[in-house]
Amino acid sequence: MAVAPSALSHKADSPSCCRHCGDECGRGAVVSAHGSFCCRGCESVFSILTSYGLDTFYALDASAGESQKAGGTRDASRFAVLDDPDVASRLVTFDDGSVARVSLSIPTIHCVSCVWLLEQLWRFESGVIRAEVDLLRRAVHVEFRSGETTLRRIAETIASLGYEPVITPEDGRLSQPPPVRRLYLQLGVAGFAFGNIMLFSIPRYANGGPLEGGFQQLFDVLNLLFAIPVLLFSASDYFRIAWRAIRTGVMALEIPVALGLAVLFTRSIVDIATARSEGFMDSFAGLVFFLLVGRLFQQKAFARIAFDRTFRSFLPLSVEIEREHGYSSVPIERLRSGDCIRVRPQEVVPADAVLLDEAAAVDYAFISGEQTPVEVRCGTTVRAGGRVVGRAMRLRVAREVSHSHLASLWSNQVFGAPKTHWLTGVSARFGGWFTGGAITLAAVGAVAWWPDAAQSASVATAVLIIACPCALTLSAPVTLGTAMGLLGTRGVFLKHPAVALDLSRVDTIVFDKTGTLTTSGQGKVAPHGLSIEVLRLVQRLAAESVHPASRAIANGISELPHAALPDDRSVRDLSVTDVREEPGRGIAGTVDGQRVAIGTASFVATESRARVIGPADVTFVAAGSETGWIRISPAARAGVEQAARGLSAAHQLTLLSGDHDGERSRWDGLFGRRMHFRQTPDDKLAFVMAAQAEGRHVLMIGDGLNDAGALAAADVGMAVSDATACMTPVCDVVISGERLADLPALLAYTRRARHVVTICFAVSVVYNVVGLTLALAGGLTPLASAILMPTSSLTVVGISSGAMRWSARRMLPA
Amino acid sequence: MSVIVLLIVAGGAVAAGFLGAFVWAVRSGQFDDMCTPAVRMLFDGGATRRPAPAIVAQMSATSGTTRFAGATPQDDEPRAGALADGVERLRTDVDRNRVDVSGEFGRCL
């Protein structure tokens, strides 16, 4: 190693913390010349980094490393699929034969050190020219010489540094330039024109009349020239949307906007050509500029979060299929029923298939949210979406991918139709009245001034100009866009600003239980028939495993309110040898000289040769001659019960759980009779739709694919995500688990957002009334319009973004 | 007064130049990621690109702070000193900037 350890800043100075990830080192610790590590994976990442002289990684951020505990269970050849040209072509964005570019999604990128380390990729892999991290999208763009290295080797190198690339069919979106580019250009052009037109308009306003010496004509023509790119490029989207709306017979707020802009531009040309006035080009450019600023607020999308996942995103791209001569990798679309496939640990079973091996373990966390792996026996059907735990398994495909149980969930029409936001409907209706009202008023004005044809036309156009609902158009995007951004910094991600308004109207909240109200890996344990001494041994053995149930047991026993329980230190000092863990079944080992087994009844029976009896939903234990069982009741998320109690005053709360009703009594106080257990995904969907049919506005909060239908059908679907890398189903809101307790504050904040939008509507209506009065009286000069229109826009932007920021500080927890 | 025409032409040219620069900046992707570059500029010396071969040879001959893929990782005393210095300097830089960096992150993520 090149650097003396004293030169490194690292929080893991104490020997019990892992030097790489900072986690506490348990008994599985690895002690090497570099220090102590919690697992073999962390040790190898650390030694790779130091051997390349990249220790800086640890100096940049105290908790830089990603824990590699899960790494040991990953298959070494899992990136073999990248050798498939079909798959590779989806990821490679550019390839001229010698140099290629690829974009890989790496959800674990989280800090400065990650950026630094990944951008040093060229030091690790000789063909790499450059690597650039995009923090926002959690991706790395790699440029490499295709002759010297391969996509697979790059992915493997990145994975060996502790950053597991996630390869899904959606990765194509990483290579596209973000759509916001066009908006920036439109905004730049409009701002440029606006500034220059103002420059040429102010002399006339200051002069109090037309300029002499031909300058007025020159300035007017220059203004016209500057305004043309604004009309053709910057404002083009408004015309396009309005035209599409007219053609399809739908009303939209863009129609009066486009009408106003068109009239404004035409009237200005006519005025300039006839030398009647200097035209309204400054108002025109300013209007487009402010409208685009409003659009910019709306486009603050959370690029790293995919809200529209289909079931395909949960499945691998390809799978290994058994042929006469070994295995070959095929894209899962080409799987046919009857094919024999091999699925490796940590991979997801792509289609409903029958197990050919004797026994295996599958974790259905994607589907049910339940993280405890399930044991399956030979001949059992493993459903698509299940993740293989422990050993690789051989399966015979029973149904093609598109016919699997998982896919049939998606065939429901709730996934087909895009959700309509309340705001869309309201603003369309509003746009309708507005257009109608403006045209009527313009006609009234024209008739009133009739004998004077020129004045009559001038008044009519002035009405249409001033009635352009610019401030109205701005108020919703700016308010809601600001709210969306502020919520995003607090761990609540909205798919679209309009979702905030949908949230504000919610009156019914439906909770999923497992993974939403409760978390795995923590919980209360209730031992039965076990002595304190045995519990100590069990606690010690359970600490050896990373399985959620084992973690819950180890944590739960240490928290048992029993005076005689020994302190943690003495438990940690117990010796453990001869540990054997069978995924999905249990763990056994010799603790302090005694043979201990924890797990399913059959596992414990085989291990201890003792007969174990007890209820079906418990974990069995045998230690020495003692046998018994432990019931784990998962812990509710911190603060969630209290939050739900707070919400129950104004909202109707319901619990829908896929589980058995063993915990009914526990949630009784909160939900009363509104609890439904053993709900299938279709039951949940039907429940949500029935509530909506009664006119209720439903917020569904869930986490797994079993909630997917309900999440998609609900007015707002909120997915709870515990890890940033976690896959969430189709939803409108992604909320991080620890923020769920803030739900009452969130809903209050969205109601505030609705009030702010209403206030802004009122303010802009006042401006419109003033403007319309002026216009009807024939007094709307270019100067009056140049003052009135930007002022109204600026007031609305100021009120809405200011109020939302102020409210966020007061109402939302930091 | 005709001098104004000259001024207008000169001013317009300057303004158009800036607009052109802005268009180029947007199209070359400089506005795509408004977050990572702010973090990247804090790194001291960690090149994100493989240097051209000539520079590689020169760097490995003169400075000891970089090691390249393919080089056998083994102990090397003069390099260790230089690297330790570099790490120390970077650490103080980052410590000084930590608050700002995390603020930047809060905004981005």
mmCIF file of C-alpha atoms in Angstrom, chain A residues 1-2 47-53, chain B residues 67-76 79:
data_model
loop_
_atom_site.group_PDB
_atom_site.id
_atom_site.type_symbol
_atom_site.label_atom_id
_atom_site.label_comp_id
_atom_site.label_asym_id
_atom_site.label_seq_id
_atom_site.Cartn_x
_atom_site.Cartn_y
_atom_site.Cartn_z
ATOM 1 C CA MET A 1 0.000 0.000 0.000
ATOM 2 C CA ALA A 2 1.307 3.352 -0.959
ATOM 3 C CA SER A 47 -7.679 -2.948 -1.492
ATOM 4 C CA ILE A 48 -8.431 -2.239 -5.162
ATOM 5 C CA LEU A 49 -8.716 1.469 -4.396
ATOM 6 C CA THR A 50 -5.563 1.684 -2.334
ATOM 7 C CA SER A 51 -3.529 -0.365 -4.785
ATOM 8 C CA TYR A 52 -4.334 2.179 -7.485
ATOM 9 C CA GLY A 53 -3.473 5.055 -5.200
ATOM 10 C CA ARG B 67 -0.652 5.649 -11.256
ATOM 11 C CA PHE B 68 -2.195 4.156 -14.307
ATOM 12 C CA ALA B 69 -4.037 1.033 -15.124
ATOM 13 C CA GLY B 70 -1.579 -1.652 -15.972
ATOM 14 C CA ALA B 71 1.019 -0.430 -13.520
ATOM 15 C CA THR B 72 1.676 -3.052 -10.913
ATOM 16 C CA PRO B 73 0.388 -1.821 -7.596
ATOM 17 C CA GLN B 74 3.288 -2.116 -5.205
ATOM 18 C CA ASP B 75 5.012 0.005 -2.620
ATOM 19 C CA ASP B 76 6.947 2.933 -3.851
ATOM 20 C CA ARG B 79 5.286 8.330 -4.662
#
